[in-house]
XYZ file of C-alpha atoms in Angstrom:
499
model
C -0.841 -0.528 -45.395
C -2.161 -1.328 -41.833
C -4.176 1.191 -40.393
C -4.393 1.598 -36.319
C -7.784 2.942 -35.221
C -8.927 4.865 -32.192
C -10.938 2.641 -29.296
C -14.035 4.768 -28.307
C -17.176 2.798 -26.977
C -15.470 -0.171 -27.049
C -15.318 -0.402 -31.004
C -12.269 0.429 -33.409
C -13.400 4.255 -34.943
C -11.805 5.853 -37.703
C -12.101 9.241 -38.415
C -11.051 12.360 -36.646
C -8.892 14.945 -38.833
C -8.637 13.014 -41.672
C -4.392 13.227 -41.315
C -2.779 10.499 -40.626
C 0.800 9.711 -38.777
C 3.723 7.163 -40.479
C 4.652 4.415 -37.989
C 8.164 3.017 -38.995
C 9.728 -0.234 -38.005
C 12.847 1.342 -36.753
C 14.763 -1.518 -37.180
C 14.393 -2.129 -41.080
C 13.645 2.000 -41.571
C 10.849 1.241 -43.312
C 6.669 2.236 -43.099
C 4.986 -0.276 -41.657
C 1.461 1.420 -40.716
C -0.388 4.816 -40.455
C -2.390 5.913 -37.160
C -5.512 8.093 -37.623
C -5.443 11.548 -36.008
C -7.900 12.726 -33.846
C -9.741 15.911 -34.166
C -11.603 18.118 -31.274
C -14.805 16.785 -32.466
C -13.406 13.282 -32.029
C -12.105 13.622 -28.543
C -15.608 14.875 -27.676
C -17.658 11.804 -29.392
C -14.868 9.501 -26.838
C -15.639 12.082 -23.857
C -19.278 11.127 -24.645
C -18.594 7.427 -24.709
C -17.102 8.167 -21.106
C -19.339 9.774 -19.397
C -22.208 7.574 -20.570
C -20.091 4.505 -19.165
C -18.409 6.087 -15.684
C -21.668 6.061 -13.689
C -22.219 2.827 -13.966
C -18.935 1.355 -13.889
C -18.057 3.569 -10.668
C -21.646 2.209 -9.083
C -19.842 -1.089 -8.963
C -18.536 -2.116 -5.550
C -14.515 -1.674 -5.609
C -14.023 -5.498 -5.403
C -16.221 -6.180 -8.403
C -14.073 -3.658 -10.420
C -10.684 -5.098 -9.115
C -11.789 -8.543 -9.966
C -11.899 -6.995 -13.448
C -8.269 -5.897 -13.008
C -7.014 -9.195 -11.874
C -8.559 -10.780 -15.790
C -6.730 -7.854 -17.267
C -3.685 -9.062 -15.915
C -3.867 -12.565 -16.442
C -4.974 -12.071 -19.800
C -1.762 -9.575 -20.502
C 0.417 -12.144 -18.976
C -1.067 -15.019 -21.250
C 0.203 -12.614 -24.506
C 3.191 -10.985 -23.000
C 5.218 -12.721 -25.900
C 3.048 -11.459 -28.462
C 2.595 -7.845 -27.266
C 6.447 -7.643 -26.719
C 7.336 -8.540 -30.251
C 4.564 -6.013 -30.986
C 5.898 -3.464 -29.131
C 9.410 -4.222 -30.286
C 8.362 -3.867 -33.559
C 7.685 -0.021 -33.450
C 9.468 1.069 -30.935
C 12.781 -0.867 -31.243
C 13.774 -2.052 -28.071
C 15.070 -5.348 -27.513
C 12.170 -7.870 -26.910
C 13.597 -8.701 -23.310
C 13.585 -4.983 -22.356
C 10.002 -4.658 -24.112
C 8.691 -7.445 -21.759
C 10.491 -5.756 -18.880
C 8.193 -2.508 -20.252
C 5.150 -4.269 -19.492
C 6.097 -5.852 -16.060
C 6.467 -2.780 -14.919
C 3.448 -1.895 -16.200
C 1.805 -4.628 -14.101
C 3.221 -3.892 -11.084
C 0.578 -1.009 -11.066
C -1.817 -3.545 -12.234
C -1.155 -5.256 -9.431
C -1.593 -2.676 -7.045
C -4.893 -1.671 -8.726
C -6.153 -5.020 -7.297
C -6.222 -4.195 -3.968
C -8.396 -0.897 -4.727
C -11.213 -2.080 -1.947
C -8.172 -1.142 0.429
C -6.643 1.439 -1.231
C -9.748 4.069 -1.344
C -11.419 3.079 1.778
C -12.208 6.491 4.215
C -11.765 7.213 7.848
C -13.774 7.571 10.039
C -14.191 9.373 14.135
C -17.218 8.368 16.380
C -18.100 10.969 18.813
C -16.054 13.356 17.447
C -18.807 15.724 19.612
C -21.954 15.016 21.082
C -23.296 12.273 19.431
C -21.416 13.387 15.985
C -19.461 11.242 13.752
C -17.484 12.485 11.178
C -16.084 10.245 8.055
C -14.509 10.785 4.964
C -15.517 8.928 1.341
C -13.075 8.660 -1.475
C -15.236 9.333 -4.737
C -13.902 9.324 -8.275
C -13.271 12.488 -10.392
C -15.412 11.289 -13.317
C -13.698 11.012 -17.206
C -10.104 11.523 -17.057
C -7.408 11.509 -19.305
C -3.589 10.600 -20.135
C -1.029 11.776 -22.756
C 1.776 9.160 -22.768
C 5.349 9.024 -24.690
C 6.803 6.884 -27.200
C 9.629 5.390 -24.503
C 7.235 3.097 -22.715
C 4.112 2.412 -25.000
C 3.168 -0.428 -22.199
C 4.049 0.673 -18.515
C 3.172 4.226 -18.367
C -0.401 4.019 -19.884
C -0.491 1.129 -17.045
C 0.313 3.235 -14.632
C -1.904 5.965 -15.359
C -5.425 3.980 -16.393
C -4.738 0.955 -13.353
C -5.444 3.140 -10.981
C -7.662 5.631 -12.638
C -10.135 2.792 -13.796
C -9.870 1.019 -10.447
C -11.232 4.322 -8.932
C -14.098 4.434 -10.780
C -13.361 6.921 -13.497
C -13.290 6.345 -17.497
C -10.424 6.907 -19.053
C -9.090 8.650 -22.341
C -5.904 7.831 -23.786
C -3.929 9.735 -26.397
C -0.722 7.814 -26.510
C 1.995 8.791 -28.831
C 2.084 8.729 -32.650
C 5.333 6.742 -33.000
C 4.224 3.350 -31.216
C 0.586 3.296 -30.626
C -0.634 -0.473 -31.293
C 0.290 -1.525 -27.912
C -2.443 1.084 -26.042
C -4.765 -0.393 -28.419
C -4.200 -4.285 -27.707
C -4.712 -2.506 -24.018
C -7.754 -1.093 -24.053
C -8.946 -4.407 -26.425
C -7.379 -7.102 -23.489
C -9.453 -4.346 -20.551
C -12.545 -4.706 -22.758
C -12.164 -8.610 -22.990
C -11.224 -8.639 -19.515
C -14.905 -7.413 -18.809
C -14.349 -3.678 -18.490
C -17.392 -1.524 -19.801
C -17.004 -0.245 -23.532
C -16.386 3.522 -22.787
C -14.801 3.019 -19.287
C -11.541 2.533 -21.146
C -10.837 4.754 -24.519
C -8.001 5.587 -26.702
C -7.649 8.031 -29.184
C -4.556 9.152 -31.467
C -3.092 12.268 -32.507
C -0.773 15.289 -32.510
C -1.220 18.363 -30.952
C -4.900 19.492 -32.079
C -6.139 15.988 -30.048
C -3.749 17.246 -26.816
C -5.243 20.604 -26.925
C -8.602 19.035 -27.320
C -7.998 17.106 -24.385
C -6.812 20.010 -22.430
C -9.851 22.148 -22.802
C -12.536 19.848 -22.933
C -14.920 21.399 -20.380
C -15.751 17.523 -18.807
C -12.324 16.272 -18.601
C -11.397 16.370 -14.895
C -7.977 15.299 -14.746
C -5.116 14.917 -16.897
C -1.831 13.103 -16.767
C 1.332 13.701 -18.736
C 4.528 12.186 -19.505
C 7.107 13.685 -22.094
C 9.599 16.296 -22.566
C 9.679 19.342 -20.117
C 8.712 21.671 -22.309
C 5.530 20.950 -23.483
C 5.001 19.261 -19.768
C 5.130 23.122 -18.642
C 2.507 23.578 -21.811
C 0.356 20.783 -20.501
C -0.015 21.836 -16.882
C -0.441 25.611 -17.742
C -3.279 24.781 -19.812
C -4.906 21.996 -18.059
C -4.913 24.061 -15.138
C -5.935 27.525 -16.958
C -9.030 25.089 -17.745
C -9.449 24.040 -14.761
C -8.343 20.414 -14.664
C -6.082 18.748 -12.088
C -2.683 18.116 -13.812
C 0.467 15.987 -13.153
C 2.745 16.758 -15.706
C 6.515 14.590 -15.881
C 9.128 16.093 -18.180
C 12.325 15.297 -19.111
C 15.639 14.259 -17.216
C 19.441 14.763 -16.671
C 20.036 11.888 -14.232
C 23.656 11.318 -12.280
C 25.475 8.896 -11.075
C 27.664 9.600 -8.413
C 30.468 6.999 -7.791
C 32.732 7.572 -4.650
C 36.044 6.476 -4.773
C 35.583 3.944 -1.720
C 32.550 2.368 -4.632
C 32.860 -1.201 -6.391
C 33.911 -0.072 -9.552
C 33.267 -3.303 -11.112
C 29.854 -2.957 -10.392
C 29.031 0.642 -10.733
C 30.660 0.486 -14.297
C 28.116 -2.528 -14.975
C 25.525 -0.628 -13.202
C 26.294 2.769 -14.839
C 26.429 0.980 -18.760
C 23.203 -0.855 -18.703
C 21.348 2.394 -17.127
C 22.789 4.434 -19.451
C 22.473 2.580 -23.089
C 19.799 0.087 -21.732
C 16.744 0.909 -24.496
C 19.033 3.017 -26.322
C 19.275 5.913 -23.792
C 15.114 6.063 -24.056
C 14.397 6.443 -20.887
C 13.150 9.308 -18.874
C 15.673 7.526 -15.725
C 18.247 6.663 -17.609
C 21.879 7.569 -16.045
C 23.459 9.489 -19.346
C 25.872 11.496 -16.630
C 28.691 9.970 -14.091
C 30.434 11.556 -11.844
C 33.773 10.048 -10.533
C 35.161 11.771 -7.450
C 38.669 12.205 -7.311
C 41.169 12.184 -10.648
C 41.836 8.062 -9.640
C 38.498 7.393 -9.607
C 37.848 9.080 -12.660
C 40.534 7.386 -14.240
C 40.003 3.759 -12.868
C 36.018 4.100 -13.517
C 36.210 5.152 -17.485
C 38.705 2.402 -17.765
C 36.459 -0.077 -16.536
C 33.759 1.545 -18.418
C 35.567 1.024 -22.129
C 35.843 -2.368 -20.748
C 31.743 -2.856 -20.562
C 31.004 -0.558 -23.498
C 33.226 -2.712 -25.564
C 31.512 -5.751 -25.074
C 27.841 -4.074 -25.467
C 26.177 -5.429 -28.471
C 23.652 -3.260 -30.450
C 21.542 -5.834 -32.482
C 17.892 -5.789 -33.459
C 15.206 -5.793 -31.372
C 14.568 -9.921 -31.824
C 18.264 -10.385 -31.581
C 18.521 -12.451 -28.119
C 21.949 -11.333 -27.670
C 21.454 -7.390 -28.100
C 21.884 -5.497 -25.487
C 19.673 -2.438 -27.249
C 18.582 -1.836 -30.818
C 17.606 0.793 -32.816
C 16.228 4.734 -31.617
C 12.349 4.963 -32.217
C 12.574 7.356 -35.158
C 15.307 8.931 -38.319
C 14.345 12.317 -36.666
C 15.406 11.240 -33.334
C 18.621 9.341 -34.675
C 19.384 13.032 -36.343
C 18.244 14.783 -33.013
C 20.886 11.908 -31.101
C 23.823 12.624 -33.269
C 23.441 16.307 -33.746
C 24.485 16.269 -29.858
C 27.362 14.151 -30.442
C 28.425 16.992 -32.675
C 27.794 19.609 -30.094
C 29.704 17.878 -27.149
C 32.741 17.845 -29.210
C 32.431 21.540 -30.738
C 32.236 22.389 -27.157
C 35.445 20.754 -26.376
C 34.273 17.653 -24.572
C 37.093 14.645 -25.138
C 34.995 12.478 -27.102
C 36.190 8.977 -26.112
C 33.936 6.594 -28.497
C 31.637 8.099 -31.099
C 28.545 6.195 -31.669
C 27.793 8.027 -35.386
C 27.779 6.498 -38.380
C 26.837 2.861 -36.720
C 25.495 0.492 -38.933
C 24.246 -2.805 -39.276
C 24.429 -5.459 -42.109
C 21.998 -5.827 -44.282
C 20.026 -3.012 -41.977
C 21.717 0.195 -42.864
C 18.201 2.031 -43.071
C 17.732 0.932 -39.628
C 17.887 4.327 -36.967
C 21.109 2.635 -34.553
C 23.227 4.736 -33.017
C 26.445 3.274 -31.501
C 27.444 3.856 -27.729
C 28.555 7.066 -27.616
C 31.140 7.963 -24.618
C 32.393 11.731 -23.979
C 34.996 12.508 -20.673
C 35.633 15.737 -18.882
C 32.508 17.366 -19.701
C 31.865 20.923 -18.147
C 28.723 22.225 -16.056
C 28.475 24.645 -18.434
C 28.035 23.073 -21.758
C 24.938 22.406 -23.648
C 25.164 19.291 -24.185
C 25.374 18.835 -20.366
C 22.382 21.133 -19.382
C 19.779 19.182 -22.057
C 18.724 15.530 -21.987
C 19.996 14.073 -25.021
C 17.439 11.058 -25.238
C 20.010 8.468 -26.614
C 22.932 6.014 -25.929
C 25.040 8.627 -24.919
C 27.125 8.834 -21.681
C 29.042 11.584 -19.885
C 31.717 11.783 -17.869
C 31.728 14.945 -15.298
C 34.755 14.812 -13.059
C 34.462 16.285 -9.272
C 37.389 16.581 -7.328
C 35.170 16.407 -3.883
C 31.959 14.881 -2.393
C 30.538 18.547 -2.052
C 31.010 19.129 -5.654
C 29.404 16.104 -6.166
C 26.503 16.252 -4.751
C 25.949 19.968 -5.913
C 25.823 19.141 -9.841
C 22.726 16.712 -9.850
C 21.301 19.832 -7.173
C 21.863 22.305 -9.146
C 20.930 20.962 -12.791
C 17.432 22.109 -13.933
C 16.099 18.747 -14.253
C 15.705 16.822 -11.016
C 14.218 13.297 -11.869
C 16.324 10.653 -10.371
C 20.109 10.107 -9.033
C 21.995 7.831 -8.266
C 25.204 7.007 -5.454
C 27.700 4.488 -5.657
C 29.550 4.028 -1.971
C 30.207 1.579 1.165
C 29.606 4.456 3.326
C 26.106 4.437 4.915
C 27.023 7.770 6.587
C 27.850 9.203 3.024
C 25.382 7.806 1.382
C 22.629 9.415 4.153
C 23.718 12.572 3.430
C 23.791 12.147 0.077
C 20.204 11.212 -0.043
C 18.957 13.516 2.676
C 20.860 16.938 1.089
C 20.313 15.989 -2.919
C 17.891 18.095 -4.249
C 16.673 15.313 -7.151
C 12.948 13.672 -6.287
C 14.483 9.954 -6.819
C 17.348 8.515 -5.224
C 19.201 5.025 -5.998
C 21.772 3.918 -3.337
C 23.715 1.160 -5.073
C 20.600 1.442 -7.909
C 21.500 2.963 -11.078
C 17.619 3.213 -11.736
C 15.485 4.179 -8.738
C 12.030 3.536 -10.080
C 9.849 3.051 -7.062
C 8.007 -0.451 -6.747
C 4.373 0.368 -7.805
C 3.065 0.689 -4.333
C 5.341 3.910 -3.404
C 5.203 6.814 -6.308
C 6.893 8.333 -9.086
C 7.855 11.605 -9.744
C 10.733 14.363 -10.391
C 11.244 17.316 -9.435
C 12.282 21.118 -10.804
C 11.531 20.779 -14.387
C 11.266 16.996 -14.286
C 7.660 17.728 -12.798
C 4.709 20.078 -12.579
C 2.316 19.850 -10.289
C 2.257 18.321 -6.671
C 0.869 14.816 -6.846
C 3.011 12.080 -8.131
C 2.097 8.420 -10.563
C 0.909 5.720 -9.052
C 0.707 4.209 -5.736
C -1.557 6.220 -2.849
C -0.540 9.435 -4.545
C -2.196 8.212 -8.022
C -5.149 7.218 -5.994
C -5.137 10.652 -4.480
C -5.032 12.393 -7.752
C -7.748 10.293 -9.366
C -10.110 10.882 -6.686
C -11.939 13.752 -4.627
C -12.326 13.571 -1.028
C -15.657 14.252 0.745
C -15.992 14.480 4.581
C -19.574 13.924 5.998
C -20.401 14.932 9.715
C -23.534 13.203 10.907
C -25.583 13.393 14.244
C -29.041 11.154 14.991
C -30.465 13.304 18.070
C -32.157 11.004 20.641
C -35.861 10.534 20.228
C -38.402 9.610 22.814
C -40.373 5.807 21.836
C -43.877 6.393 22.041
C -45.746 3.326 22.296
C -44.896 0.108 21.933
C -42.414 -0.767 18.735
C -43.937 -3.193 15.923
C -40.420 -4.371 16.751
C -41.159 -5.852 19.825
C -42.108 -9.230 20.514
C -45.736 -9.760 21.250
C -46.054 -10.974 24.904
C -49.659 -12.259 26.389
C -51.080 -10.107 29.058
């Protein structure tokens, strides 16, 4: 049995709590490794490591530690095959998608590079009498991030690029399910010439979260996961003082007009919303024809895509999406199947009872597809976390727009139109903190920001781009004056002239 190991100091440490969590190969259903769990006393010994390494490291000039950023990603890039099959392997997406998990990853990378730019001040001469007045970007100090199971690459990326390229050290505590890829991370940062302790990772469950969100020296904390514990995390980090940016979870639309393509919002609409098995925090699990002839036309055209979707293992080059991460979460999938149709939603295709030959332990779950689904069912109102899609007829653009406004979660939406004029609206008036025109997925590029809002998000500062530099850093503004003094004498200064 392979046994994953926290990174504190730059060395592999066991320890902590003495528990231990089972890490499955979702594909096969079988135990392929166990991560140690971190206790309080652990998270303190890789505080420690931290702060011994973040005064140094943030004494660096910015291009010295963005020249360390650009070896990290070359030297991710050189293994991408590896660490995709890797990641693949215990999380269960298709190998394509997981390499598509670490470009995006990158991207922040990327950005990160061009820290020298990114934290430089301002600065006002004679802002009064002889008085200039300018403003230095300094970093918090050790910092932290608590990262899900549905992108084991990108989103520890996008927290630790930019926190690291700041000048802070960083703690990690990534999930349970999938946690060898944060540790090839923090192992490529360290080869890549970062300081042991400016990068650290540590597992566990709860008792390593809480640990992390009262540790007196922890400035700063970053969260992605479901909303409810996101609420947790921010009420807590902040109780203890800490700056906190918490994501939770998502009910994501997509609105398709009947003036759309419906060729391509049905191809747009099936790969958002059973791409990596429904595991994504922007997936698009909920369209929303307008008009009974859209509606009609658009599921048509969806049982058209759905039915040549191929669920396959994760090295399967052909598979459009394998396996869910875990058996709970396959339970936790098709226990909402059963509660869309008990609440009298038409279910169209049921994904239940999916197997695959000579893999029937594997956790797959076929594409599910319910129609005329109500505002007011359950199954509607919660994020369901898996290949499932729902069809929520509108008879009117007002209507429309009002469900993804109204719905509790307000990550990301999507509209599918010719008209610019509708479309402007749409995106001006929507009260969602993402917006895709023509884009089933609006992730921003790495250089604007991510984040939700409503229960998708807590606290006011979003991932990545300026706003994860602005989070990641404190501000300090420094007015100077040099009053005017009277020479006396000659200056050593001067050149020596024969009299």
């Amino acid at each position: 049995m392979r046994d994953i190991l926290h990174v504190i100091g730059g060395e592999a440490v066991g320890g902590g709590s003495g528990a231990f969590g089972d890490v499955f190969d979702p594909n096969i259903g079988e135990l392929q490794a166990r991560v140690a769990f971190a206790d309080a006393a652990l998270v303190d010994v890789a505080v420690r490591a931290a702060q011994k390494a973040q005064p140094g490291w943030a004494a660096l000039n910015p291009q010295r530690r963005a020249r360390v950023m650009f070896e990290f990603k070359r030297l991710v890039e050189a293994r991408l095959d590896e660490l995709s099959l890797l990641l693949s392997s215990e999380h269960g997406k298709v190998v394509a998608d997981s390499r598509g998990d670490f470009q995006r990853g990158l991207e922040v990378v990327e950005f990160a590079c061009g820290i020298p730019h990114a934290t430089k001040g301002e600065y006002t001469e004679g802002a009064g009498p002889g008085i200039d007045v300018y403003s230095i970007r300094q970093p918090l100090g050790v910092v932290a991030g608590i990262t899900p199971f549905n992108f084991p690459a990108m989103i520890p990326m996008w927290m630790f690029a930019v926190a690291v390229a700041c000048g802070n050290a960083f703690i990690l505590k990534p999930s349970e399910k999938d946690p060898s890829v944060p540790v090839r991370l923090a192992e490529l940062f360290l080869e890549a010439g970062g300081p042991p302790g400016v990068l650290n990772v540590v597992h566990g469950d709860k008792a390593a979260v809480d640990a992390i969100l009262t540790h007196p020296d922890i400035a700063a904390v970053s969260f992605v996961g479901s909303s409810d514990i996101a609420a947790y995390v921010y009420a807590t980090g902040a109780a203890h003082g800490k700056r906190v940016q918490a994501m939770g979870g998502a009910k994501n639309h997509g609105i398709v007009l009947p003036d759309a393509d419906l060729d391509q919002a049905a191809r747009d609409i099936v790969g958002a919303a059973y791409g990596s098995a429904g595991e994504r925090c922007m997936a698009l699990p909920v369209a929303v024809p307008v008009g009974a002839k859209t509606a009609d036309a658009l599921r048509e055209k969806l049982l058209g895509e759905i039915d040549a979707l191929k669920v396959g293992l994760s090295t399967d080059p052909d598979a459009q999406y394998g396996p869910v991460v875990t058996a709970a979460h396959k339970r936790r999938v098709e226990d909402y199947i059963a509660l869309g149709q008990r609440e009298g939603a038409e279910l169209v295709l049921d994904g239940r009872g999916f197997t695959l030959q000579g893999h029937e332990k594997g956790y797959f779950v076929g594409p599910t597809l319910f129609d005329h689904v109500k505002p007011d069912m359950r199954s509607y109102q919660e994020e369901i976390f898996g290949p499932v899609l729902q069809l929520v007829r509108a008879e009117s653009f007002e209507e429309a727009l009002a469900l993804p406004s109204r719905h509790a979660y307000g990550n990301g939406v999507a509209i599918f139109t010719r008209d610019g004029r509708a479309a402007r609206d749409f995106a001006a008036r929507v009260n969602v903190g993402m917006v895709g025109i023509n884009v089933p997925i609006p992730v921003p590029v790495a250089y604007h920001t991510f984040g939700g809002w409503k229960r998708s998000a807590f606290g006011d500062t979003n991932q990545h781009g300026m706003e994860g530099v602005r989070f990641y850093t404190k501000i300090k503004t420094v007015t100077a004056r040099w009053p005017e003094s009277q020479l006396e004498g000659e200056s050593s200064f001067i050149m020596p002239t024969m009299k």
